[in-house]
JSON list of C-alpha atoms and ligand atoms in Angstrom, two decimals:
[
{"chain": "A", "resi": 1, "resn": "MET", "atom": "CA", "xyz": [83.64, 98.04, 79.43]},
{"chain": "A", "resi": 2, "resn": "ARG", "atom": "CA", "xyz": [83.22, 101.82, 78.67]},
{"chain": "A", "resi": 3, "resn": "ILE", "atom": "CA", "xyz": [79.42, 103.34, 78.60]},
{"chain": "A", "resi": 4, "resn": "LYS", "atom": "CA", "xyz": [78.62, 106.40, 76.54]},
{"chain": "A", "resi": 5, "resn": "ILE", "atom": "CA", "xyz": [75.13, 107.98, 76.82]},
{"chain": "A", "resi": 6, "resn": "CYS", "atom": "CA", "xyz": [74.52, 110.44, 73.94]},
{"chain": "A", "resi": 7, "resn": "GLY", "atom": "CA", "xyz": [72.67, 113.20, 73.17]},
{"chain": "A", "resi": 8, "resn": "ILE", "atom": "CA", "xyz": [72.73, 114.89, 76.51]},
{"chain": "A", "resi": 9, "resn": "THR", "atom": "CA", "xyz": [71.07, 118.45, 76.39]},
{"chain": "A", "resi": 10, "resn": "GLN", "atom": "CA", "xyz": [70.32, 119.15, 80.00]},
{"chain": "A", "resi": 11, "resn": "PRO", "atom": "CA", "xyz": [72.97, 119.80, 82.91]},
{"chain": "A", "resi": 12, "resn": "ASP", "atom": "CA", "xyz": [70.44, 117.84, 85.46]},
{"chain": "A", "resi": 13, "resn": "GLN", "atom": "CA", "xyz": [70.48, 114.82, 83.48]},
{"chain": "A", "resi": 14, "resn": "GLY", "atom": "CA", "xyz": [73.94, 114.77, 82.70]},
{"chain": "A", "resi": 15, "resn": "CYS", "atom": "CA", "xyz": [74.78, 114.69, 86.51]},
{"chain": "A", "resi": 16, "resn": "ALA", "atom": "CA", "xyz": [72.44, 111.92, 87.06]},
{"chain": "A", "resi": 17, "resn": "ILE", "atom": "CA", "xyz": [73.35, 109.97, 84.35]},
{"chain": "A", "resi": 18, "resn": "ALA", "atom": "CA", "xyz": [76.89, 110.18, 85.42]},
{"chain": "A", "resi": 19, "resn": "GLN", "atom": "CA", "xyz": [76.20, 109.22, 88.97]},
{"chain": "A", "resi": 20, "resn": "LEU", "atom": "CA", "xyz": [74.17, 106.05, 87.48]},
{"chain": "A", "resi": 21, "resn": "GLY", "atom": "CA", "xyz": [77.37, 104.91, 86.15]},
{"chain": "A", "resi": 22, "resn": "ALA", "atom": "CA", "xyz": [77.98, 106.32, 82.42]},
{"chain": "A", "resi": 23, "resn": "THR", "atom": "CA", "xyz": [81.84, 106.74, 81.74]},
{"chain": "A", "resi": 24, "resn": "MET", "atom": "CA", "xyz": [81.06, 109.05, 78.58]},
{"chain": "A", "resi": 25, "resn": "LEU", "atom": "CA", "xyz": [78.37, 111.69, 77.82]},
{"chain": "A", "resi": 26, "resn": "GLY", "atom": "CA", "xyz": [78.05, 112.60, 74.25]},
{"chain": "A", "resi": 27, "resn": "PHE", "atom": "CA", "xyz": [76.96, 116.07, 72.84]},
{"chain": "A", "resi": 28, "resn": "ILE", "atom": "CA", "xyz": [75.46, 116.33, 69.46]},
{"chain": "A", "resi": 29, "resn": "CYS", "atom": "CA", "xyz": [77.20, 119.28, 67.64]},
{"chain": "A", "resi": 30, "resn": "VAL", "atom": "CA", "xyz": [75.16, 118.62, 64.40]},
{"chain": "A", "resi": 31, "resn": "PRO", "atom": "CA", "xyz": [73.02, 121.86, 63.70]},
{"chain": "A", "resi": 32, "resn": "ALA", "atom": "CA", "xyz": [70.21, 119.33, 61.79]},
{"chain": "A", "resi": 33, "resn": "SER", "atom": "CA", "xyz": [69.76, 117.28, 64.73]},
{"chain": "A", "resi": 34, "resn": "PRO", "atom": "CA", "xyz": [66.86, 117.59, 67.45]},
{"chain": "A", "resi": 35, "resn": "ARG", "atom": "CA", "xyz": [69.46, 117.02, 70.02]},
{"chain": "A", "resi": 36, "resn": "TYR", "atom": "CA", "xyz": [71.90, 119.75, 68.90]},
{"chain": "A", "resi": 37, "resn": "VAL", "atom": "CA", "xyz": [73.54, 121.83, 71.90]},
{"chain": "A", "resi": 38, "resn": "THR", "atom": "CA", "xyz": [75.67, 124.82, 71.21]},
{"chain": "A", "resi": 39, "resn": "SER", "atom": "CA", "xyz": [79.09, 125.27, 72.89]},
{"chain": "A", "resi": 40, "resn": "GLU", "atom": "CA", "xyz": [77.19, 127.48, 75.51]},
{"chain": "A", "resi": 41, "resn": "GLN", "atom": "CA", "xyz": [75.12, 124.60, 76.42]},
{"chain": "A", "resi": 42, "resn": "ILE", "atom": "CA", "xyz": [77.90, 122.14, 76.59]},
{"chain": "A", "resi": 43, "resn": "ARG", "atom": "CA", "xyz": [80.00, 124.73, 78.55]},
{"chain": "A", "resi": 44, "resn": "ARG", "atom": "CA", "xyz": [77.04, 124.70, 81.11]},
{"chain": "A", "resi": 45, "resn": "ILE", "atom": "CA", "xyz": [76.48, 120.73, 81.46]},
{"chain": "A", "resi": 46, "resn": "LEU", "atom": "CA", "xyz": [80.42, 120.22, 81.84]},
{"chain": "A", "resi": 47, "resn": "GLN", "atom": "CA", "xyz": [80.55, 122.44, 84.93]},
{"chain": "A", "resi": 48, "resn": "ASP", "atom": "CA", "xyz": [78.53, 120.36, 86.91]},
{"chain": "A", "resi": 49, "resn": "LEU", "atom": "CA", "xyz": [80.09, 116.93, 85.73]},
{"chain": "A", "resi": 50, "resn": "PRO", "atom": "CA", "xyz": [82.65, 115.07, 87.76]},
{"chain": "A", "resi": 51, "resn": "ILE", "atom": "CA", "xyz": [86.18, 115.33, 86.23]},
{"chain": "A", "resi": 52, "resn": "SER", "atom": "CA", "xyz": [86.32, 111.51, 85.49]},
{"chain": "A", "resi": 53, "resn": "ILE", "atom": "CA", "xyz": [83.66, 111.75, 82.79]},
{"chain": "A", "resi": 54, "resn": "GLN", "atom": "CA", "xyz": [84.77, 111.71, 79.32]},
{"chain": "A", "resi": 55, "resn": "THR", "atom": "CA", "xyz": [82.94, 114.43, 77.23]},
{"chain": "A", "resi": 56, "resn": "ILE", "atom": "CA", "xyz": [82.32, 113.62, 73.51]},
{"chain": "A", "resi": 57, "resn": "GLY", "atom": "CA", "xyz": [81.41, 116.16, 70.95]},
{"chain": "A", "resi": 58, "resn": "VAL", "atom": "CA", "xyz": [79.67, 114.43, 68.14]},
{"chain": "A", "resi": 59, "resn": "PHE", "atom": "CA", "xyz": [80.07, 116.14, 64.59]},
{"chain": "A", "resi": 60, "resn": "ALA", "atom": "CA", "xyz": [79.28, 115.01, 61.07]},
{"chain": "A", "resi": 61, "resn": "ASN", "atom": "CA", "xyz": [80.98, 116.73, 58.23]},
{"chain": "A", "resi": 62, "resn": "ALA", "atom": "CA", "xyz": [82.13, 119.59, 60.39]},
{"chain": "A", "resi": 63, "resn": "SER", "atom": "CA", "xyz": [85.31, 121.53, 59.27]},
{"chain": "A", "resi": 64, "resn": "LEU", "atom": "CA", "xyz": [88.58, 121.28, 61.10]},
{"chain": "A", "resi": 65, "resn": "ASP", "atom": "CA", "xyz": [88.22, 124.85, 62.36]},
{"chain": "A", "resi": 66, "resn": "GLN", "atom": "CA", "xyz": [84.46, 124.21, 63.41]},
{"chain": "A", "resi": 67, "resn": "ILE", "atom": "CA", "xyz": [85.60, 121.14, 65.61]},
{"chain": "A", "resi": 68, "resn": "TYR", "atom": "CA", "xyz": [88.87, 122.93, 67.05]},
{"chain": "A", "resi": 69, "resn": "GLN", "atom": "CA", "xyz": [86.71, 125.83, 68.18]},
{"chain": "A", "resi": 70, "resn": "THR", "atom": "CA", "xyz": [83.94, 124.00, 69.53]},
{"chain": "A", "resi": 71, "resn": "VAL", "atom": "CA", "xyz": [86.62, 121.75, 71.61]},
{"chain": "A", "resi": 72, "resn": "ILE", "atom": "CA", "xyz": [88.47, 125.02, 72.81]},
{"chain": "A", "resi": 73, "resn": "GLU", "atom": "CA", "xyz": [85.41, 126.84, 74.14]},
{"chain": "A", "resi": 74, "resn": "THR", "atom": "CA", "xyz": [83.94, 123.81, 75.76]},
{"chain": "A", "resi": 75, "resn": "GLY", "atom": "CA", "xyz": [86.69, 121.85, 77.27]},
{"chain": "A", "resi": 76, "resn": "LEU", "atom": "CA", "xyz": [85.40, 118.57, 75.52]},
{"chain": "A", "resi": 77, "resn": "THR", "atom": "CA", "xyz": [87.77, 115.48, 76.26]},
{"chain": "A", "resi": 78, "resn": "GLY", "atom": "CA", "xyz": [86.74, 113.92, 72.61]},
{"chain": "A", "resi": 79, "resn": "VAL", "atom": "CA", "xyz": [85.63, 114.03, 69.18]},
{"chain": "A", "resi": 80, "resn": "GLN", "atom": "CA", "xyz": [83.29, 111.53, 67.26]},
{"chain": "A", "resi": 81, "resn": "LEU", "atom": "CA", "xyz": [83.20, 111.91, 63.71]},
{"chain": "A", "resi": 82, "resn": "HIS", "atom": "CA", "xyz": [79.75, 110.59, 62.56]},
{"chain": "A", "resi": 83, "resn": "GLY", "atom": "CA", "xyz": [79.99, 111.97, 58.80]},
{"chain": "A", "resi": 84, "resn": "HIS", "atom": "CA", "xyz": [81.85, 111.02, 55.66]},
{"chain": "A", "resi": 85, "resn": "GLU", "atom": "CA", "xyz": [85.31, 112.14, 57.22]},
{"chain": "A", "resi": 86, "resn": "SER", "atom": "CA", "xyz": [88.26, 110.42, 55.45]},
{"chain": "A", "resi": 87, "resn": "PRO", "atom": "CA", "xyz": [91.26, 109.11, 57.24]},
{"chain": "A", "resi": 88, "resn": "ASP", "atom": "CA", "xyz": [93.46, 111.98, 56.13]},
{"chain": "A", "resi": 89, "resn": "PHE", "atom": "CA", "xyz": [90.62, 114.20, 57.74]},
{"chain": "A", "resi": 90, "resn": "CYS", "atom": "CA", "xyz": [91.17, 112.25, 61.00]},
{"chain": "A", "resi": 91, "resn": "ASP", "atom": "CA", "xyz": [95.02, 112.69, 60.69]},
{"chain": "A", "resi": 92, "resn": "ARG", "atom": "CA", "xyz": [94.60, 116.52, 60.04]},
{"chain": "A", "resi": 93, "resn": "LEU", "atom": "CA", "xyz": [91.97, 116.73, 63.52]},
{"chain": "A", "resi": 94, "resn": "ARG", "atom": "CA", "xyz": [94.79, 114.56, 65.27]},
{"chain": "A", "resi": 95, "resn": "GLN", "atom": "CA", "xyz": [97.68, 117.02, 64.82]},
{"chain": "A", "resi": 96, "resn": "LEU", "atom": "CA", "xyz": [95.41, 120.30, 65.48]},
{"chain": "A", "resi": 97, "resn": "LEU", "atom": "CA", "xyz": [94.14, 118.71, 68.69]},
{"chain": "A", "resi": 98, "resn": "PRO", "atom": "CA", "xyz": [96.60, 115.94, 70.18]},
{"chain": "A", "resi": 99, "resn": "GLU", "atom": "CA", "xyz": [95.07, 115.58, 73.48]},
{"chain": "A", "resi": 100, "resn": "ILE", "atom": "CA", "xyz": [91.66, 114.59, 72.45]},
{"chain": "A", "resi": 101, "resn": "GLU", "atom": "CA", "xyz": [90.15, 111.05, 72.08]},
{"chain": "A", "resi": 102, "resn": "LEU", "atom": "CA", "xyz": [89.66, 110.38, 68.55]},
{"chain": "A", "resi": 103, "resn": "ILE", "atom": "CA", "xyz": [86.49, 108.37, 67.58]},
{"chain": "A", "resi": 104, "resn": "LYS", "atom": "CA", "xyz": [85.29, 107.35, 64.05]},
{"chain": "A", "resi": 105, "resn": "ALA", "atom": "CA", "xyz": [81.83, 106.45, 63.77]},
{"chain": "A", "resi": 106, "resn": "LEU", "atom": "CA", "xyz": [80.97, 104.14, 60.48]},
{"chain": "A", "resi": 107, "resn": "ARG", "atom": "CA", "xyz": [77.45, 103.45, 59.58]},
{"chain": "A", "resi": 108, "resn": "ILE", "atom": "CA", "xyz": [77.60, 99.92, 58.24]},
{"chain": "A", "resi": 109, "resn": "LYS", "atom": "CA", "xyz": [75.10, 99.43, 55.61]},
{"chain": "A", "resi": 110, "resn": "SER", "atom": "CA", "xyz": [76.00, 95.57, 54.94]},
{"chain": "A", "resi": 111, "resn": "PRO", "atom": "CA", "xyz": [78.78, 93.11, 56.38]},
{"chain": "A", "resi": 112, "resn": "ALA", "atom": "CA", "xyz": [81.01, 94.22, 53.34]},
{"chain": "A", "resi": 113, "resn": "THR", "atom": "CA", "xyz": [81.20, 97.70, 54.44]},
{"chain": "A", "resi": 114, "resn": "LEU", "atom": "CA", "xyz": [83.31, 96.61, 57.43]},
{"chain": "A", "resi": 115, "resn": "VAL", "atom": "CA", "xyz": [86.20, 96.67, 55.42]},
{"chain": "A", "resi": 116, "resn": "GLN", "atom": "CA", "xyz": [86.26, 100.11, 55.06]},
{"chain": "A", "resi": 117, "resn": "THR", "atom": "CA", "xyz": [87.10, 100.05, 58.89]},
{"chain": "A", "resi": 118, "resn": "GLN", "atom": "CA", "xyz": [90.68, 99.09, 58.13]},
{"chain": "A", "resi": 119, "resn": "ASP", "atom": "CA", "xyz": [91.25, 102.55, 56.57]},
{"chain": "A", "resi": 120, "resn": "TYR", "atom": "CA", "xyz": [91.13, 104.06, 60.20]},
{"chain": "A", "resi": 121, "resn": "PHE", "atom": "CA", "xyz": [92.71, 101.68, 62.41]},
{"chain": "A", "resi": 122, "resn": "ASN", "atom": "CA", "xyz": [96.13, 103.76, 62.74]},
{"chain": "A", "resi": 123, "resn": "GLN", "atom": "CA", "xyz": [94.29, 107.12, 62.45]},
{"chain": "A", "resi": 124, "resn": "VAL", "atom": "CA", "xyz": [91.88, 106.75, 65.57]},
{"chain": "A", "resi": 125, "resn": "ASP", "atom": "CA", "xyz": [91.61, 105.67, 69.12]},
{"chain": "A", "resi": 126, "resn": "VAL", "atom": "CA", "xyz": [88.04, 104.09, 68.96]},
{"chain": "A", "resi": 127, "resn": "LEU", "atom": "CA", "xyz": [86.15, 102.99, 65.85]},
{"chain": "A", "resi": 128, "resn": "LEU", "atom": "CA", "xyz": [82.03, 103.21, 66.44]},
{"chain": "A", "resi": 129, "resn": "LEU", "atom": "CA", "xyz": [79.83, 100.84, 64.42]},
{"chain": "A", "resi": 130, "resn": "ASP", "atom": "CA", "xyz": [76.49, 102.29, 64.01]},
{"chain": "A", "resi": 131, "resn": "ALA", "atom": "CA", "xyz": [73.26, 101.38, 61.77]},
{"chain": "A", "resi": 132, "resn": "TYR", "atom": "CA", "xyz": [72.81, 102.81, 58.25]},
{"chain": "A", "resi": 133, "resn": "HIS", "atom": "CA", "xyz": [69.73, 104.90, 57.70]},
{"chain": "A", "resi": 134, "resn": "PRO", "atom": "CA", "xyz": [69.46, 106.18, 54.23]},
{"chain": "A", "resi": 135, "resn": "GLN", "atom": "CA", "xyz": [67.95, 109.66, 55.77]},
{"chain": "A", "resi": 136, "resn": "GLN", "atom": "CA", "xyz": [69.53, 110.15, 58.74]},
{"chain": "A", "resi": 137, "resn": "LEU", "atom": "CA", "xyz": [72.82, 110.21, 60.29]},
{"chain": "A", "resi": 138, "resn": "GLY", "atom": "CA", "xyz": [72.46, 109.13, 63.58]},
{"chain": "A", "resi": 139, "resn": "GLY", "atom": "CA", "xyz": [70.38, 108.57, 66.53]},
{"chain": "A", "resi": 140, "resn": "THR", "atom": "CA", "xyz": [67.88, 106.55, 64.43]},
{"chain": "A", "resi": 141, "resn": "GLY", "atom": "CA", "xyz": [67.28, 103.53, 66.73]},
{"chain": "A", "resi": 142, "resn": "GLN", "atom": "CA", "xyz": [68.30, 101.19, 64.21]},
{"chain": "A", "resi": 143, "resn": "THR", "atom": "CA", "xyz": [70.21, 97.97, 65.42]},
{"chain": "A", "resi": 144, "resn": "LEU", "atom": "CA", "xyz": [73.07, 96.37, 63.29]},
{"chain": "A", "resi": 145, "resn": "ASP", "atom": "CA", "xyz": [72.70, 92.65, 62.37]},
{"chain": "A", "resi": 146, "resn": "TRP", "atom": "CA", "xyz": [74.94, 91.72, 65.41]},
{"chain": "A", "resi": 147, "resn": "GLN", "atom": "CA", "xyz": [75.78, 88.14, 64.11]},
{"chain": "A", "resi": 148, "resn": "SER", "atom": "CA", "xyz": [77.39, 89.48, 60.82]},
{"chain": "A", "resi": 149, "resn": "LEU", "atom": "CA", "xyz": [79.99, 91.13, 63.60]},
{"chain": "A", "resi": 150, "resn": "GLN", "atom": "CA", "xyz": [80.89, 88.26, 65.55]},
{"chain": "A", "resi": 151, "resn": "GLN", "atom": "CA", "xyz": [84.31, 87.97, 63.86]},
{"chain": "A", "resi": 152, "resn": "PHE", "atom": "CA", "xyz": [85.09, 91.77, 63.76]},
{"chain": "A", "resi": 153, "resn": "ASN", "atom": "CA", "xyz": [88.20, 92.16, 66.13]},
{"chain": "A", "resi": 154, "resn": "PRO", "atom": "CA", "xyz": [89.81, 95.52, 65.20]},
{"chain": "A", "resi": 155, "resn": "PRO", "atom": "CA", "xyz": [93.43, 96.30, 66.48]},
{"chain": "A", "resi": 156, "resn": "CYS", "atom": "CA", "xyz": [92.21, 99.26, 68.09]},
{"chain": "A", "resi": 157, "resn": "SER", "atom": "CA", "xyz": [89.25, 99.91, 70.67]},
{"chain": "A", "resi": 158, "resn": "TRP", "atom": "CA", "xyz": [85.72, 99.52, 69.14]},
{"chain": "A", "resi": 159, "resn": "PHE", "atom": "CA", "xyz": [82.26, 100.38, 70.50]},
{"chain": "A", "resi": 160, "resn": "LEU", "atom": "CA", "xyz": [79.02, 99.14, 69.14]},
{"chain": "A", "resi": 161, "resn": "ALA", "atom": "CA", "xyz": [76.23, 101.89, 68.58]},
{"chain": "A", "resi": 162, "resn": "GLY", "atom": "CA", "xyz": [72.85, 101.52, 66.71]},
{"chain": "A", "resi": 163, "resn": "GLY", "atom": "CA", "xyz": [69.20, 100.91, 68.46]},
{"chain": "A", "resi": 164, "resn": "LEU", "atom": "CA", "xyz": [70.87, 99.84, 71.82]},
{"chain": "A", "resi": 165, "resn": "THR", "atom": "CA", "xyz": [68.16, 99.82, 74.91]},
{"chain": "A", "resi": 166, "resn": "PRO", "atom": "CA", "xyz": [67.88, 98.34, 78.06]},
{"chain": "A", "resi": 167, "resn": "ASN", "atom": "CA", "xyz": [65.66, 95.46, 76.58]},
{"chain": "A", "resi": 168, "resn": "ASN", "atom": "CA", "xyz": [68.16, 94.24, 74.04]},
{"chain": "A", "resi": 169, "resn": "ILE", "atom": "CA", "xyz": [71.45, 95.13, 75.34]},
{"chain": "A", "resi": 170, "resn": "GLN", "atom": "CA", "xyz": [71.87, 91.51, 76.94]},
{"chain": "A", "resi": 171, "resn": "GLU", "atom": "CA", "xyz": [71.60, 89.97, 73.86]},
{"chain": "A", "resi": 172, "resn": "ALA", "atom": "CA", "xyz": [73.86, 92.17, 72.12]},
{"chain": "A", "resi": 173, "resn": "LEU", "atom": "CA", "xyz": [76.55, 91.59, 74.62]},
{"chain": "A", "resi": 174, "resn": "GLN", "atom": "CA", "xyz": [75.86, 87.92, 74.78]},
{"chain": "A", "resi": 175, "resn": "GLN", "atom": "CA", "xyz": [76.82, 88.05, 70.97]},
{"chain": "A", "resi": 176, "resn": "LEU", "atom": "CA", "xyz": [79.67, 90.31, 70.83]},
{"chain": "A", "resi": 177, "resn": "LYS", "atom": "CA", "xyz": [82.27, 91.70, 73.37]},
{"chain": "A", "resi": 178, "resn": "PRO", "atom": "CA", "xyz": [82.80, 95.54, 72.53]},
{"chain": "A", "resi": 179, "resn": "ASP", "atom": "CA", "xyz": [85.04, 97.81, 74.14]},
{"chain": "A", "resi": 180, "resn": "GLY", "atom": "CA", "xyz": [82.26, 99.99, 74.56]},
{"chain": "A", "resi": 181, "resn": "ILE", "atom": "CA", "xyz": [78.58, 100.53, 74.17]},
{"chain": "A", "resi": 182, "resn": "ASP", "atom": "CA", "xyz": [76.51, 103.91, 73.16]},
{"chain": "A", "resi": 183, "resn": "LEU", "atom": "CA", "xyz": [73.21, 104.57, 73.23]},
{"chain": "A", "resi": 184, "resn": "SER", "atom": "CA", "xyz": [71.03, 107.56, 72.65]},
{"chain": "A", "resi": 185, "resn": "SER", "atom": "CA", "xyz": [67.20, 107.19, 71.52]},
{"chain": "A", "resi": 186, "resn": "GLY", "atom": "CA", "xyz": [66.87, 103.84, 73.48]},
{"chain": "A", "resi": 187, "resn": "VAL", "atom": "CA", "xyz": [67.15, 105.74, 76.71]},
{"chain": "A", "resi": 188, "resn": "GLU", "atom": "CA", "xyz": [64.88, 108.71, 75.76]},
{"chain": "A", "resi": 189, "resn": "ARG", "atom": "CA", "xyz": [61.59, 110.12, 76.14]},
{"chain": "A", "resi": 190, "resn": "SER", "atom": "CA", "xyz": [61.83, 112.17, 73.53]},
{"chain": "A", "resi": 191, "resn": "PRO", "atom": "CA", "xyz": [64.97, 113.51, 71.21]},
{"chain": "A", "resi": 192, "resn": "GLY", "atom": "CA", "xyz": [67.07, 115.14, 73.70]},
{"chain": "A", "resi": 193, "resn": "ASP", "atom": "CA", "xyz": [65.36, 114.26, 76.84]},
{"chain": "A", "resi": 194, "resn": "LYS", "atom": "CA", "xyz": [66.88, 111.32, 78.40]},
{"chain": "A", "resi": 195, "resn": "ASP", "atom": "CA", "xyz": [64.65, 109.04, 80.38]},
{"chain": "A", "resi": 196, "resn": "LEU", "atom": "CA", "xyz": [66.51, 108.27, 83.79]},
{"chain": "A", "resi": 197, "resn": "ALA", "atom": "CA", "xyz": [64.20, 105.27, 84.49]},
{"chain": "A", "resi": 198, "resn": "LYS", "atom": "CA", "xyz": [65.46, 103.58, 81.39]},
{"chain": "A", "resi": 199, "resn": "VAL", "atom": "CA", "xyz": [69.16, 104.45, 82.09]},
{"chain": "A", "resi": 200, "resn": "ARG", "atom": "CA", "xyz": [68.85, 103.18, 85.67]},
{"chain": "A", "resi": 201, "resn": "LEU", "atom": "CA", "xyz": [67.30, 99.72, 84.05]},
{"chain": "A", "resi": 202, "resn": "LEU", "atom": "CA", "xyz": [70.20, 99.72, 81.53]},
{"chain": "A", "resi": 203, "resn": "PHE", "atom": "CA", "xyz": [72.77, 99.68, 84.10]},
{"chain": "A", "resi": 204, "resn": "GLN", "atom": "CA", "xyz": [70.99, 97.21, 86.06]},
{"chain": "A", "resi": 205, "resn": "VAL", "atom": "CA", "xyz": [70.77, 94.99, 82.97]},
{"chain": "A", "resi": 206, "resn": "ILE", "atom": "CA", "xyz": [74.72, 95.60, 82.35]},
{"chain": "A", "resi": 207, "resn": "ALA", "atom": "CA", "xyz": [75.48, 94.88, 86.32]},
{"chain": "A", "resi": 208, "resn": "GLY", "atom": "CA", "xyz": [73.23, 91.23, 86.00]},
{"chain": "A", "resi": 209, "resn": "ASN", "atom": "CA", "xyz": [75.10, 90.52, 83.06]},
{"chain": "A", "resi": 210, "resn": "ARG", "atom": "CA", "xyz": [78.50, 90.96, 84.31]},
{"chain": "A", "resi": 211, "resn": "GLU", "atom": "CA", "xyz": [77.32, 88.91, 87.34]},
{"chain": "A", "resi": 212, "resn": "GLN", "atom": "CA", "xyz": [76.39, 86.18, 85.09]},
{"chain": "A", "resi": 213, "resn": "GLY", "atom": "CA", "xyz": [79.68, 86.09, 83.45]},
{"chain": "A", "resi": 214, "resn": "THR", "atom": "CA", "xyz": [81.28, 85.68, 86.46]},
{"chain": "A", "resi": 215, "resn": "GLY", "atom": "CA", "xyz": [79.35, 83.14, 87.22]},
{"chain": "A", "resi": 216, "resn": "ASN", "atom": "CA", "xyz": [79.43, 81.13, 84.41]},
{"chain": "A", "resi": 217, "resn": "ARG", "atom": "CA", "xyz": [83.35, 81.44, 84.42]},
{"chain": "A", "resi": 218, "resn": "GLU", "atom": "CA", "xyz": [83.09, 80.00, 88.07]},
{"chain": "A", "resi": 219, "resn": "GLN", "atom": "CA", "xyz": [81.34, 77.05, 86.86]},
{"chain": "A", "resi": 220, "resn": "GLY", "atom": "CA", "xyz": [83.48, 76.54, 84.03]},
{"chain": "A", "resi": 221, "resn": "LYS", "atom": "CA", "xyz": [81.03, 77.33, 81.18]},
{"chain": "B", "resi": 301, "resn": "LIG", "atom": "O1", "xyz": [71.72, 111.75, 68.00]},
{"chain": "B", "resi": 301, "resn": "LIG", "atom": "C1", "xyz": [71.81, 112.15, 66.84]},
{"chain": "B", "resi": 301, "resn": "LIG", "atom": "O2", "xyz": [70.78, 112.96, 66.59]},
{"chain": "B", "resi": 301, "resn": "LIG", "atom": "C2", "xyz": [72.99, 112.31, 65.77]},
{"chain": "B", "resi": 301, "resn": "LIG", "atom": "C3", "xyz": [73.11, 113.18, 64.80]},
{"chain": "B", "resi": 301, "resn": "LIG", "atom": "C4", "xyz": [73.95, 112.97, 64.09]},
{"chain": "B", "resi": 301, "resn": "LIG", "atom": "C5", "xyz": [75.06, 112.25, 64.27]},
{"chain": "B", "resi": 301, "resn": "LIG", "atom": "C6", "xyz": [74.88, 111.17, 65.25]},
{"chain": "B", "resi": 301, "resn": "LIG", "atom": "C7", "xyz": [74.06, 111.22, 66.21]},
{"chain": "B", "resi": 301, "resn": "LIG", "atom": "N1", "xyz": [74.17, 110.13, 67.13]},
{"chain": "B", "resi": 301, "resn": "LIG", "atom": "C8", "xyz": [74.66, 108.98, 67.42]},
{"chain": "B", "resi": 301, "resn": "LIG", "atom": "O3", "xyz": [73.93, 108.00, 66.67]},
{"chain": "B", "resi": 301, "resn": "LIG", "atom": "C9", "xyz": [74.32, 106.84, 67.35]},
{"chain": "B", "resi": 301, "resn": "LIG", "atom": "C10", "xyz": [73.09, 106.06, 67.62]},
{"chain": "B", "resi": 301, "resn": "LIG", "atom": "O4", "xyz": [71.84, 106.49, 68.30]},
{"chain": "B", "resi": 301, "resn": "LIG", "atom": "P1", "xyz": [70.94, 105.60, 68.68]},
{"chain": "B", "resi": 301, "resn": "LIG", "atom": "O5", "xyz": [71.05, 105.04, 69.84]},
{"chain": "B", "resi": 301, "resn": "LIG", "atom": "O6", "xyz": [70.38, 104.42, 67.34]},
{"chain": "B", "resi": 301, "resn": "LIG", "atom": "O7", "xyz": [70.02, 106.47, 68.98]},
{"chain": "B", "resi": 301, "resn": "LIG", "atom": "C11", "xyz": [75.24, 106.96, 68.55]},
{"chain": "B", "resi": 301, "resn": "LIG", "atom": "O8", "xyz": [76.40, 106.96, 68.48]},
{"chain": "B", "resi": 301, "resn": "LIG", "atom": "C12", "xyz": [74.86, 108.71, 68.71]},
{"chain": "B", "resi": 301, "resn": "LIG", "atom": "O9", "xyz": [76.14, 109.21, 69.07]}
]
């Protein structure tokens, strides 16, 4: 399972979180967010990271040109679209930046909203499900109704996001088997300031969960 820690703003925290086991780091390129980082800041953080870490820029309703410029300036390996971007917009971004990993986040207001995800199956690499909040686009700490997602099985990869923490990740992963998880505010001291003790605990809980799964399989459960 891939693990993305989002809202990185400091080079030392990025390195430490990569060392703890994150496979992806996210950088908020949404100016209104308290976790916003400029291209210059992203570049500085990326230069110390191991090459194996995927680095994702998170955008919301930005123009194709803004996204293109940021990716070219920074060397990000992927883009997460967290606003109201259409499937056609995803297509055009794919043509512009064919090498990057393309993630479309959808904020799920009700189980009925899940139907919208179908429009993106062929357009993106990963679908990311986040919780809906009427005023904020992301990083809200709100959880989804995990039970209502149990039948969600898209033909592409999907990530679970929204209010995940070291305290609730075990329950979430007992109910769902996403290809990846994405955490931001659940491993923070304050917006953009990651709490390394919480990140460490997260990886310990996930490792325990994996061992439990292996044990259950060995015992035929
Ligand atoms: O984190 C932000 O400030 C943010 C701003 C605008 C769009 C997305 C944002 N973050 C994304 O929100 C989800 C869930 O965050 P949380 O774990 O509930 O705090 C995550 O995908 C972030 O990438």
